[in-house]
Amino acid sequence: MAVVGATTVAVGAAAIAGDPQVLLNSTALPDYGGLGRLLRRLQPHRRTIWWAVLCSVLNKLLDLAPPVLIGLAVDVVARQQTSWLSQLGFPTVPSQLTLLAVVSFVVWSGESLFEYLYGLLWRNLAQTVQHELRIEAYAHLQRLDMAFFEASSSGRLMTVLNDDINQLERFFDRGANEILQLITTVVAVGCMMLALSPTIAGVSFLPIPVILWGSLRFQRSLAPRYAEVRERAGDIASRLANNLNGMLTIKSYAAEDWEVRRLTEQSDRYRRSNGRAIRRSAAFIPLIRFAILFAFLAILVIGGLKAWQGSLAIGTYSFLVFITQRLLWPLTSLGRTLDDYQRSMASARRVLDLLDTPIAIPSGVRPLLLEQVRGELCFEQVGFAYPGRSPLLRDFNLQVPAGHTLGLVGATGSGKSTIVKLLLRLYEIQSGRILLDGVPIEALRLADLRRNIGLVSQDVFLFHGTVAENIAYGSFEASRQAIERAARLAEASDFIGALPQGLDTVVGERGQRLSGGQRQRIALARAILKDPPVLILDEATAAVDNETEAAIQRSLDQITAGRTTLVVAHRLSTVRHADRILVLDQGRIVESGHHSELLQRGGAYADLWRVQAGLRPSEALER
């Protein structure tokens, strides 16, 4: 982890020395491959982190005590009444050994206590951070504009919200404690060895610069490999998500073998990427072991010669041999620690990149109360283009009086659904203004704007849950009676009553247990229950049969009464009773008027009506 760099070691050492603020100071921390950005988000948890750091350090200090106790015990046996402990007021060997036994009990008890505490603190912190990052990332994701989702794979986003955030748990659960204890070992053991024998201390520390240099090179070469691994994992998640959603198409085209081959290719790319990282990671530890072995053998020989010559006490020599192992052998775990660190930081960067994605459609500040909305809509000189495409709307103007029903018809791609998306601020216009009751919609609170608009889309989405829960979605406090009334108005009562548990029937993921027409009627009931001042029906009857459409049309007179309604339709029968109908072509209004007026003109609308009704040109005017 962060020990690989000298600056990071300084940060860890500062925290160990008693300055945890350095560890979390947003101005003091560079990125460190993602660590700095992550720590800057942990400001609210700095007290917990400080206690966890303290417990990790104290546990390691107590863990280093047994070699000291062994050295003292050897000194007692070798020197007896002249041992070092005798200078503390324990002249006899039994009293000295009793003191060592008591101290050993306290040390082991303290070590166990602090191991329990740091495990508790770090693991709870890991779970808390994991929870908070997932919620924060998902909440931020919901605030991003639709262009972001159109450019992003749902599988990749799922990988970030699930796998990558879970990967961060390893950083706090295990890695942070390991690096703190490694720094503690280097600092504490180094100070003790320098105090006892500067010569042996110098030999002991010879391999450490080599290890740190090798670790830096190792980290730099490993980071892009794990970034590639996370990308490959996202590719697999995207493929699986798409295939699971498209299982009907796969089966109907007998493409199972083809999809297995495609998944096999992607999984093999993931395996190869992981293999490259594993080969580099596996080679690190054996190289470090040889560097450590050289230092240990040097200490064993040099220290032994000094003890033999009498310039070094036997107890001190015993301590140095044992403590050297405590200093050097933990460095062999540096490779695994770096491996975990790079995996975690690769995931951290993906999560933090998502969190740092700018909000393209910011909310306004002006509140919009439901009872105050009249529903007058106005598009003034609106210009809009989808990213990377030529402008669709240029100087577009439209006025819809409050309480009127406006029909929008035209060929696919003419801009009908775009007008709906711009009104809901799913996309941001590039020029002009859109007004609701004379107020620019960008000045309104975004949540308030959308609460006052009900949308029934042609692409109906139902959540896994009951029919009642899906009708009440967005109106979560609605009563059972209100839900039943909305179902009746949407002409959904009959088929709901025929379901095994009626309103309590579970519809399945995406409503797959229902037909397209049934799903669309539930979506219509959802909008009716919301009771918004502005209602948008975007191909709301596209998936229903003619009989059901006729029944819904009868209900629409009651549903649309007193509210502004936009009806987007390919079926002209859906809009024939609208107060006004607009015919769009490539973002321009080419005709406007009532159904009968437009038929009398014999233009684009009359042509569409004739084609859909199967009439000859002369018959279209008669109808």
XYZ file of C-alpha atoms in Angstrom:
623
model
C 0.000 0.000 0.000
C 1.110 3.573 0.704
C 4.392 2.441 2.254
C 5.834 2.068 -1.193
C 6.626 5.776 -1.399
C 8.810 7.778 0.945
C 6.178 10.507 1.197
C 3.526 8.001 2.132
C 5.768 6.497 4.792
C 6.102 9.996 6.214
C 2.317 10.367 6.305
C 1.949 7.043 8.125
C 4.784 7.892 10.501
C 3.171 11.242 11.277
C -0.041 9.501 12.254
C 1.901 7.024 14.415
C 3.741 9.880 16.077
C 0.423 11.359 17.167
C -0.744 13.603 14.320
C -3.712 11.856 12.733
C -4.842 15.110 11.171
C -1.962 14.821 8.706
C -3.442 11.511 7.581
C -6.762 13.153 6.715
C -5.724 16.687 5.792
C -7.145 17.344 2.348
C -4.496 19.959 1.579
C -1.575 17.795 2.734
C -2.387 14.722 0.703
C -1.565 14.276 -2.973
C -3.367 11.560 -4.863
C -1.056 8.534 -4.139
C -2.802 6.627 -6.928
C -6.264 7.274 -5.467
C -5.476 7.051 -1.745
C -5.438 10.819 -1.218
C -8.836 11.241 -2.890
C -10.234 8.415 -0.793
C -8.901 9.799 2.494
C -10.325 13.232 1.713
C -13.767 11.649 1.753
C -13.152 10.158 5.201
C -13.089 13.428 7.160
C -16.262 12.524 9.140
C -14.567 9.308 10.346
C -11.238 10.763 11.459
C -11.945 10.030 15.159
C -12.620 6.361 14.388
C -9.552 6.213 12.160
C -7.405 7.747 14.910
C -8.529 5.144 17.445
C -8.035 2.339 14.933
C -4.528 3.622 14.135
C -3.694 3.856 17.837
C -4.886 0.298 18.522
C -2.939 -1.073 15.538
C 0.254 0.659 16.672
C -0.110 -0.416 20.312
C -0.825 -3.985 19.258
C 2.346 -4.079 17.168
C 4.462 -2.510 19.935
C 3.256 -5.184 22.347
C 3.815 -7.824 19.660
C 7.464 -6.716 19.509
C 7.865 -7.159 23.274
C 8.469 -10.990 23.357
C 11.972 -10.717 21.770
C 12.784 -8.140 24.454
C 11.512 -10.504 27.150
C 13.517 -13.385 25.650
C 16.649 -11.243 25.658
C 16.034 -10.274 29.299
C 15.441 -13.927 30.246
C 18.716 -14.991 28.594
C 20.439 -12.108 30.388
C 19.009 -13.268 33.731
C 20.182 -16.857 33.194
C 23.625 -15.783 31.938
C 24.431 -12.985 34.390
C 22.050 -13.813 37.276
C 22.560 -11.271 40.127
C 24.351 -8.860 37.760
C 21.661 -8.887 35.079
C 19.967 -5.739 33.849
C 16.807 -6.482 35.844
C 18.824 -6.622 39.068
C 19.434 -2.892 38.634
C 15.679 -2.334 38.927
C 15.546 -3.701 42.486
C 15.107 -7.439 41.780
C 18.386 -8.947 43.027
C 17.501 -12.679 42.942
C 16.925 -14.837 39.888
C 13.459 -16.055 41.101
C 12.282 -12.466 41.598
C 13.552 -11.513 38.151
C 11.829 -14.464 36.483
C 8.621 -13.714 38.400
C 8.758 -10.135 37.125
C 9.246 -11.407 33.559
C 6.279 -13.751 33.952
C 4.019 -10.925 35.173
C 5.166 -8.590 32.405
C 4.658 -11.354 29.821
C 1.092 -11.888 31.039
C 0.354 -8.160 30.794
C 1.973 -7.930 27.340
C 0.045 -10.917 25.944
C -3.226 -9.677 27.452
C -2.684 -6.170 26.089
C -1.738 -7.486 22.674
C -4.915 -9.596 22.527
C -7.052 -6.677 23.692
C -5.699 -4.258 21.099
C -5.942 -6.900 18.375
C -9.630 -7.251 19.184
C -10.104 -3.477 19.242
C -8.295 -2.721 15.981
C -10.122 -5.590 14.276
C -13.429 -4.210 15.509
C -12.640 -0.618 14.544
C -11.142 -1.289 11.108
C -13.836 -3.769 10.100
C -16.675 -1.538 11.262
C -15.040 1.355 9.436
C -14.788 -0.799 6.314
C -18.489 -1.650 6.465
C -19.482 1.964 7.166
C -17.362 3.396 4.357
C -18.578 0.702 1.993
C -22.195 1.529 2.857
C -21.736 5.298 2.614
C -19.833 5.190 -0.667
C -22.417 2.904 -2.260
C -25.305 5.147 -1.191
C -23.440 8.332 -2.150
C -22.433 6.898 -5.521
C -25.957 5.686 -6.278
C -27.521 8.989 -5.168
C -25.047 10.887 -7.344
C -25.736 8.533 -10.237
C -29.446 9.334 -10.075
C -28.675 13.042 -10.458
C -26.759 12.590 -13.707
C -28.439 13.428 -16.997
C -29.771 10.840 -19.418
C -26.880 11.454 -21.837
C -24.560 9.941 -19.252
C -26.625 6.741 -19.067
C -26.869 6.497 -22.830
C -23.069 6.666 -23.041
C -22.485 4.232 -20.146
C -23.068 0.525 -19.880
C -25.421 -0.561 -17.106
C -23.171 -3.577 -16.468
C -20.152 -1.321 -15.932
C -22.101 0.895 -13.565
C -23.234 -2.184 -11.654
C -19.587 -3.257 -11.351
C -18.662 0.124 -9.876
C -21.572 0.201 -7.427
C -21.101 -3.386 -6.305
C -17.747 -5.065 -7.035
C -15.526 -1.988 -6.895
C -17.027 -0.700 -3.663
C -16.772 -4.186 -2.144
C -13.093 -4.232 -3.170
C -12.483 -1.148 -1.005
C -13.487 -3.186 2.037
C -10.195 -5.072 1.767
C -8.272 -1.811 2.000
C -9.781 -0.895 5.384
C -10.407 -4.392 6.666
C -6.832 -5.659 6.327
C -4.471 -3.477 4.339
C -4.545 -0.325 6.468
C -3.676 -2.280 9.624
C -0.865 -4.164 7.855
C 0.859 -1.024 6.647
C 0.562 0.715 10.004
C 2.054 -2.258 11.768
C 4.841 -2.495 9.203
C 5.724 1.189 9.721
C 5.551 0.706 13.493
C 7.910 -2.269 13.249
C 10.463 -0.382 11.152
C 10.417 2.695 13.422
C 10.370 0.876 16.786
C 12.843 -1.867 15.932
C 15.146 0.578 14.172
C 15.294 2.839 17.221
C 16.016 -0.115 19.558
C 18.706 -1.576 17.310
C 20.411 1.776 16.886
C 20.462 2.199 20.654
C 21.949 -1.289 21.246
C 24.334 -1.687 18.294
C 24.603 0.915 15.504
C 26.757 -1.466 13.437
C 24.209 -4.271 13.429
C 21.392 -1.755 12.883
C 23.178 -0.458 9.791
C 23.530 -3.976 8.380
C 19.874 -4.750 9.179
C 18.641 -1.724 7.290
C 20.754 -2.351 4.193
C 18.050 -4.253 2.272
C 15.236 -1.817 3.136
C 16.129 0.824 0.476
C 16.389 -1.990 -2.074
C 12.984 -3.302 -1.009
C 11.390 0.162 -1.177
C 12.952 0.855 -4.579
C 11.741 -2.491 -5.859
C 8.305 -1.846 -4.376
C 8.000 1.502 -6.161
C 8.868 -0.072 -9.496
C 6.533 -2.966 -8.704
C 3.683 -0.592 -7.895
C 4.134 1.469 -11.047
C 4.117 -1.636 -13.235
C 1.201 -3.237 -11.408
C -1.177 -0.239 -11.350
C -2.061 -0.262 -15.081
C -2.435 -4.031 -15.014
C -5.092 -3.894 -12.301
C -6.806 -0.968 -14.003
C -7.066 -3.218 -17.068
C -8.417 -6.056 -14.879
C -11.210 -3.806 -13.565
C -12.060 -2.731 -17.118
C -12.285 -6.345 -18.218
C -14.506 -7.123 -15.211
C -16.800 -4.292 -16.307
C -16.962 -5.723 -19.829
C -18.068 -9.106 -18.489
C -20.688 -7.540 -16.205
C -22.026 -5.497 -19.128
C -22.257 -8.565 -21.345
C -24.050 -10.607 -18.678
C -26.501 -7.796 -17.887
C -27.354 -7.329 -21.568
C -27.766 -11.048 -22.178
C -29.985 -11.599 -19.157
C -32.250 -8.743 -20.256
C -32.274 -10.013 -23.833
C -32.839 -13.706 -23.113
C -36.037 -13.817 -25.176
C -34.206 -12.527 -28.252
C -31.295 -14.934 -27.693
C -33.628 -17.911 -27.483
C -35.884 -16.858 -30.354
C -32.872 -16.544 -32.684
C -31.210 -19.736 -31.362
C -28.116 -17.653 -30.547
C -27.169 -19.426 -27.316
C -23.924 -20.877 -28.706
C -22.965 -17.535 -30.241
C -23.448 -15.742 -26.925
C -21.469 -18.405 -25.063
C -18.588 -17.872 -27.496
C -18.722 -14.096 -27.044
C -18.756 -14.431 -23.257
C -15.917 -16.958 -23.455
C -13.803 -14.451 -25.397
C -14.423 -11.687 -22.872
C -13.857 -13.989 -19.912
C -10.616 -15.185 -21.489
C -9.450 -11.564 -21.912
C -10.208 -11.010 -18.223
C -8.282 -14.189 -17.332
C -5.266 -13.096 -19.386
C -5.273 -9.606 -17.855
C -5.387 -11.097 -14.386
C -2.642 -13.560 -15.355
C -0.292 -10.737 -16.364
C -0.849 -9.015 -13.023
C -0.446 -12.273 -11.091
C 2.859 -13.112 -12.797
C 4.304 -9.735 -11.832
C 2.934 -9.992 -8.297
C 4.170 -13.566 -7.738
C 7.746 -12.673 -8.745
C 8.053 -9.964 -6.112
C 8.114 -11.947 -2.869
C 10.936 -14.407 -3.810
C 13.183 -11.472 -4.772
C 12.460 -9.721 -1.469
C 13.232 -12.911 0.468
C 16.757 -13.021 -0.914
C 17.409 -9.408 0.106
C 16.134 -10.186 3.604
C 18.153 -13.391 3.840
C 21.372 -11.507 3.113
C 20.736 -9.062 5.960
C 19.732 -11.810 8.406
C 22.869 -13.878 7.706
C 25.055 -10.784 8.127
C 23.484 -10.020 11.504
C 23.765 -13.660 12.594
C 27.510 -13.712 11.828
C 28.506 -10.169 12.862
C 26.443 -10.252 16.052
C 27.726 -13.740 16.908
C 31.340 -12.646 16.509
C 30.737 -9.618 18.716
C 29.123 -11.783 21.420
C 31.992 -14.295 21.167
C 34.506 -11.489 21.530
C 32.655 -10.146 24.574
C 31.801 -6.745 23.068
C 28.114 -7.637 22.951
C 26.100 -9.155 25.794
C 24.601 -12.578 25.108
C 21.129 -11.345 26.046
C 21.498 -8.396 23.670
C 22.672 -10.727 20.896
C 19.643 -12.997 21.481
C 17.344 -9.976 21.326
C 18.918 -8.706 18.112
C 18.618 -12.087 16.369
C 14.933 -12.413 17.263
C 14.052 -8.769 16.615
C 15.785 -8.816 13.238
C 13.338 -11.460 12.105
C 10.486 -9.285 13.360
C 11.914 -6.402 11.344
C 12.754 -8.107 8.070
C 10.401 -11.036 7.574
C 7.198 -8.915 7.621
C 8.619 -7.172 4.564
C 7.941 -10.369 2.617
C 4.226 -9.573 2.950
C 4.816 -6.246 1.226
C 4.153 -7.851 -2.136
C 0.746 -9.121 -1.049
C -0.020 -5.793 0.606
C 0.892 -3.930 -2.568
C -1.222 -6.353 -4.558
C -4.253 -5.673 -2.363
C -3.499 -1.966 -2.458
C -3.405 -1.778 -6.244
C -6.613 -3.769 -6.568
C -8.304 -1.485 -4.038
C -6.991 1.726 -5.573
C -8.024 0.636 -9.074
C -11.533 0.202 -7.690
C -11.317 3.418 -5.639
C -10.462 5.457 -8.722
C -13.479 4.059 -10.594
C -15.819 4.826 -7.671
C -14.370 8.305 -7.122
C -14.437 9.071 -10.845
C -18.154 8.326 -10.758
C -18.623 10.545 -7.703
C -16.637 13.321 -9.409
C -18.726 13.187 -12.586
C -20.206 16.702 -12.824
C -23.943 17.234 -12.582
C -24.892 18.481 -16.049
C -28.429 19.465 -15.034
C -28.322 21.300 -11.690
C -31.484 21.868 -9.721
C -32.994 25.304 -9.369
C -33.928 26.748 -5.994
C -37.471 27.998 -6.515
C -40.111 25.717 -4.949
C -43.103 24.580 -6.968
C -46.156 23.608 -4.938
C -48.643 21.197 -6.489
C -51.714 23.257 -5.642
C -50.238 26.393 -7.238
C -49.454 24.916 -10.666
C -51.824 25.847 -13.508
C -49.919 23.978 -16.204
C -49.259 26.612 -18.885
C -46.284 25.537 -21.023
C -44.162 27.680 -23.298
C -41.151 26.849 -25.477
C -39.351 30.028 -26.596
C -36.659 29.868 -29.303
C -35.507 26.473 -27.986
C -32.438 24.924 -29.568
C -31.280 21.392 -28.798
C -28.964 18.720 -30.194
C -28.114 15.297 -28.814
C -24.391 14.858 -28.058
C -22.402 14.247 -31.225
C -25.388 14.836 -33.522
C -26.694 17.716 -35.611
C -29.296 20.044 -34.011
C -32.802 18.597 -33.810
C -34.639 21.710 -32.598
C -33.796 25.178 -33.925
C -35.627 28.242 -32.608
C -38.524 25.986 -31.616
C -41.626 27.797 -30.306
C -44.690 26.255 -28.710
C -47.481 27.572 -26.481
C -49.817 25.218 -24.556
C -52.535 26.938 -22.483
C -53.246 25.565 -19.031
C -55.760 22.717 -19.044
C -55.474 22.053 -22.797
C -54.671 18.753 -24.473
C -52.003 18.887 -27.166
C -51.357 16.026 -29.572
C -47.883 15.533 -31.045
C -47.600 13.366 -34.148
C -44.973 12.776 -36.805
C -42.520 10.282 -38.140
C -39.942 8.575 -35.925
C -37.122 10.994 -35.132
C -39.231 14.099 -35.703
C -38.680 15.343 -32.126
C -41.898 14.333 -30.350
C -40.280 12.460 -27.438
C -37.447 15.006 -27.323
C -39.924 17.738 -26.395
C -41.105 15.558 -23.512
C -37.549 14.888 -22.305
C -36.659 18.588 -22.408
C -39.764 19.496 -20.421
C -38.768 16.989 -17.736
C -35.171 18.334 -17.887
C -33.823 14.889 -18.695
C -31.645 16.818 -21.127
C -30.567 20.452 -20.999
C -31.451 22.789 -23.841
C -28.629 24.641 -25.573
C -30.555 27.858 -26.240
C -33.901 29.479 -25.569
C -36.231 28.926 -22.613
C -38.915 26.515 -21.462
C -41.470 28.061 -19.107
C -44.009 26.535 -16.752
C -46.597 29.089 -15.696
C -44.230 31.814 -16.869
C -41.257 30.554 -14.806
C -38.137 29.128 -16.528
C -37.969 25.464 -15.550
C -34.231 25.656 -14.779
C -35.083 28.052 -11.929
C -37.393 25.481 -10.305
C -36.403 22.758 -7.913
C -35.848 19.776 -10.138
C -37.688 17.345 -7.858
C -40.675 19.729 -7.642
C -40.796 20.117 -11.429
C -40.883 16.370 -11.981
C -43.403 15.787 -9.188
C -45.802 18.073 -11.022
C -45.477 16.187 -14.298
C -46.825 12.688 -14.809
C -45.232 10.588 -17.548
C -46.550 7.428 -19.156
C -43.792 6.301 -21.488
C -43.943 3.825 -24.334
C -40.998 2.072 -22.661
C -42.811 0.967 -19.514
C -40.673 -0.138 -16.588
C -42.183 -2.052 -13.685
C -40.217 -2.893 -10.561
C -40.062 -6.327 -8.970
C -42.954 -6.151 -6.531
C -46.724 -6.292 -6.408
C -49.154 -4.645 -8.787
C -50.241 -2.289 -5.992
C -46.645 -1.287 -5.239
C -46.033 -0.490 -8.896
C -49.185 1.610 -9.206
C -48.286 3.500 -6.020
C -44.680 4.088 -7.115
C -43.978 7.782 -6.531
C -47.196 8.099 -4.479
C -45.997 5.839 -1.696
C -48.533 6.993 0.903
C -51.557 6.363 -1.317
C -54.451 4.436 0.192
C -55.734 1.137 -1.115
C -58.911 2.832 -2.300
C -56.939 5.419 -4.298
C -54.896 2.647 -5.938
C -58.054 0.761 -6.905
C -59.624 3.926 -8.349
C -56.533 4.639 -10.455
C -56.627 1.054 -11.746
C -60.288 1.465 -12.760
C -59.617 4.713 -14.634
C -56.721 3.057 -16.466
C -59.017 0.180 -17.527
C -56.783 -2.210 -15.574
C -59.257 -3.509 -12.981
C -60.490 -6.463 -15.032
C -57.113 -8.059 -15.716
C -55.851 -7.238 -12.201
C -58.887 -8.982 -10.722
C -58.081 -12.079 -12.804
C -54.540 -12.314 -11.399
C -53.902 -14.939 -8.673
C -53.569 -12.400 -5.828
C -55.131 -9.388 -7.538
C -53.332 -6.177 -6.578
C -50.947 -8.222 -4.405
C -49.692 -10.309 -7.333
C -45.931 -10.038 -7.844
C -45.229 -8.864 -11.397
C -41.624 -10.142 -11.631
C -38.511 -8.299 -12.710
C -39.394 -5.563 -15.252
C -42.991 -6.837 -15.064
C -42.146 -9.893 -17.154
C -45.142 -11.846 -15.846
C -47.511 -9.368 -17.527
C -48.221 -8.621 -21.168
C -47.111 -5.377 -22.791
C -50.636 -3.980 -22.690
C -51.064 -4.883 -19.032
C -47.785 -3.200 -18.142
C -48.823 -0.059 -20.002
C -52.144 0.139 -18.172
C -50.369 -0.182 -14.814
C -48.071 2.663 -15.871
C -51.114 4.740 -16.794
C -52.697 3.963 -13.406
C -49.436 5.088 -11.751
C -49.668 8.475 -13.485
C -53.365 8.824 -12.641
C -52.661 8.151 -8.962
C -49.938 10.794 -8.995
C -52.607 13.310 -10.128
C -50.153 15.846 -11.611
C -51.127 19.218 -13.120
C -49.251 18.256 -16.309
C -49.730 14.799 -17.837
C -47.591 13.367 -20.638
C -48.762 10.305 -22.539
C -45.863 9.157 -24.722
C -47.348 6.361 -26.848
C -49.370 5.375 -23.775
C -51.690 3.104 -25.782
C -49.105 1.713 -28.194
C -49.075 -1.766 -26.620
C -52.819 -2.223 -26.035
C -55.386 -3.760 -28.334
C -58.039 -1.706 -30.118
C -60.772 -2.582 -27.638
C -58.644 -1.594 -24.645
C -57.524 1.579 -26.421
C -61.150 2.553 -26.975
C -61.858 1.978 -23.265
C -58.813 4.023 -22.247
C -59.869 6.813 -24.630
C -63.203 7.011 -22.837
C -61.355 7.357 -19.551
C -58.986 9.983 -20.905
C -61.777 12.568 -21.039
C -62.042 12.238 -17.261
C -58.295 11.811 -16.699
C -57.263 14.900 -18.686
C -60.013 17.197 -17.369
C -58.518 20.247 -15.664
C -54.920 19.381 -16.452
C -52.486 20.180 -19.240
C -51.877 17.065 -21.309
C -49.326 16.265 -23.988
C -50.192 13.187 -26.028
C -47.384 11.779 -28.180
C -48.731 9.190 -30.580
C -48.209 7.287 -33.801
C -51.819 6.129 -33.684
C -53.754 9.222 -34.766
C -56.923 7.836 -33.158
C -55.258 8.589 -29.808
C -55.045 12.342 -30.501
C -58.124 13.001 -32.648
C -60.015 14.584 -29.721
C -57.116 16.807 -28.608
C -57.685 20.576 -28.419
C -54.821 21.015 -30.869
C -52.583 18.673 -32.847
C -49.057 19.434 -34.005
C -47.423 17.571 -36.868
C -43.637 17.547 -36.480
C -40.982 16.885 -39.084
C -37.288 16.950 -38.143
C -37.882 19.227 -35.176
C -40.152 21.675 -37.050
C -43.913 22.210 -36.712
C -45.280 21.641 -40.225
C -48.990 21.627 -39.347
C -51.116 22.702 -36.412
C -54.844 22.511 -35.754
C -57.777 20.370 -34.693
C -58.343 16.920 -36.154
C -61.094 18.014 -38.541
C -59.159 21.118 -39.627
C -56.078 19.108 -40.475
C -58.094 16.591 -42.480
C -59.713 19.419 -44.447
C -56.278 20.839 -45.359
C -55.275 17.569 -46.973
C -51.629 17.907 -45.844
C -49.235 15.688 -43.925
C -51.760 14.864 -41.169
C -54.423 13.855 -43.687
C -51.900 11.625 -45.438
C -51.021 9.918 -42.157
C -54.710 9.469 -41.307
C -55.431 7.974 -44.726
C -52.523 5.503 -44.426
C -53.524 4.354 -40.933
C -57.226 4.090 -41.790
C -56.546 2.330 -45.101
C -58.559 4.936 -47.028
C -58.306 6.429 -50.493
C -57.477 10.165 -50.645
C -61.096 11.180 -51.251
C -62.339 9.057 -48.354
C -59.978 10.661 -45.828
C -61.826 13.963 -46.012
C -65.202 12.265 -45.520
C -64.022 10.734 -42.229
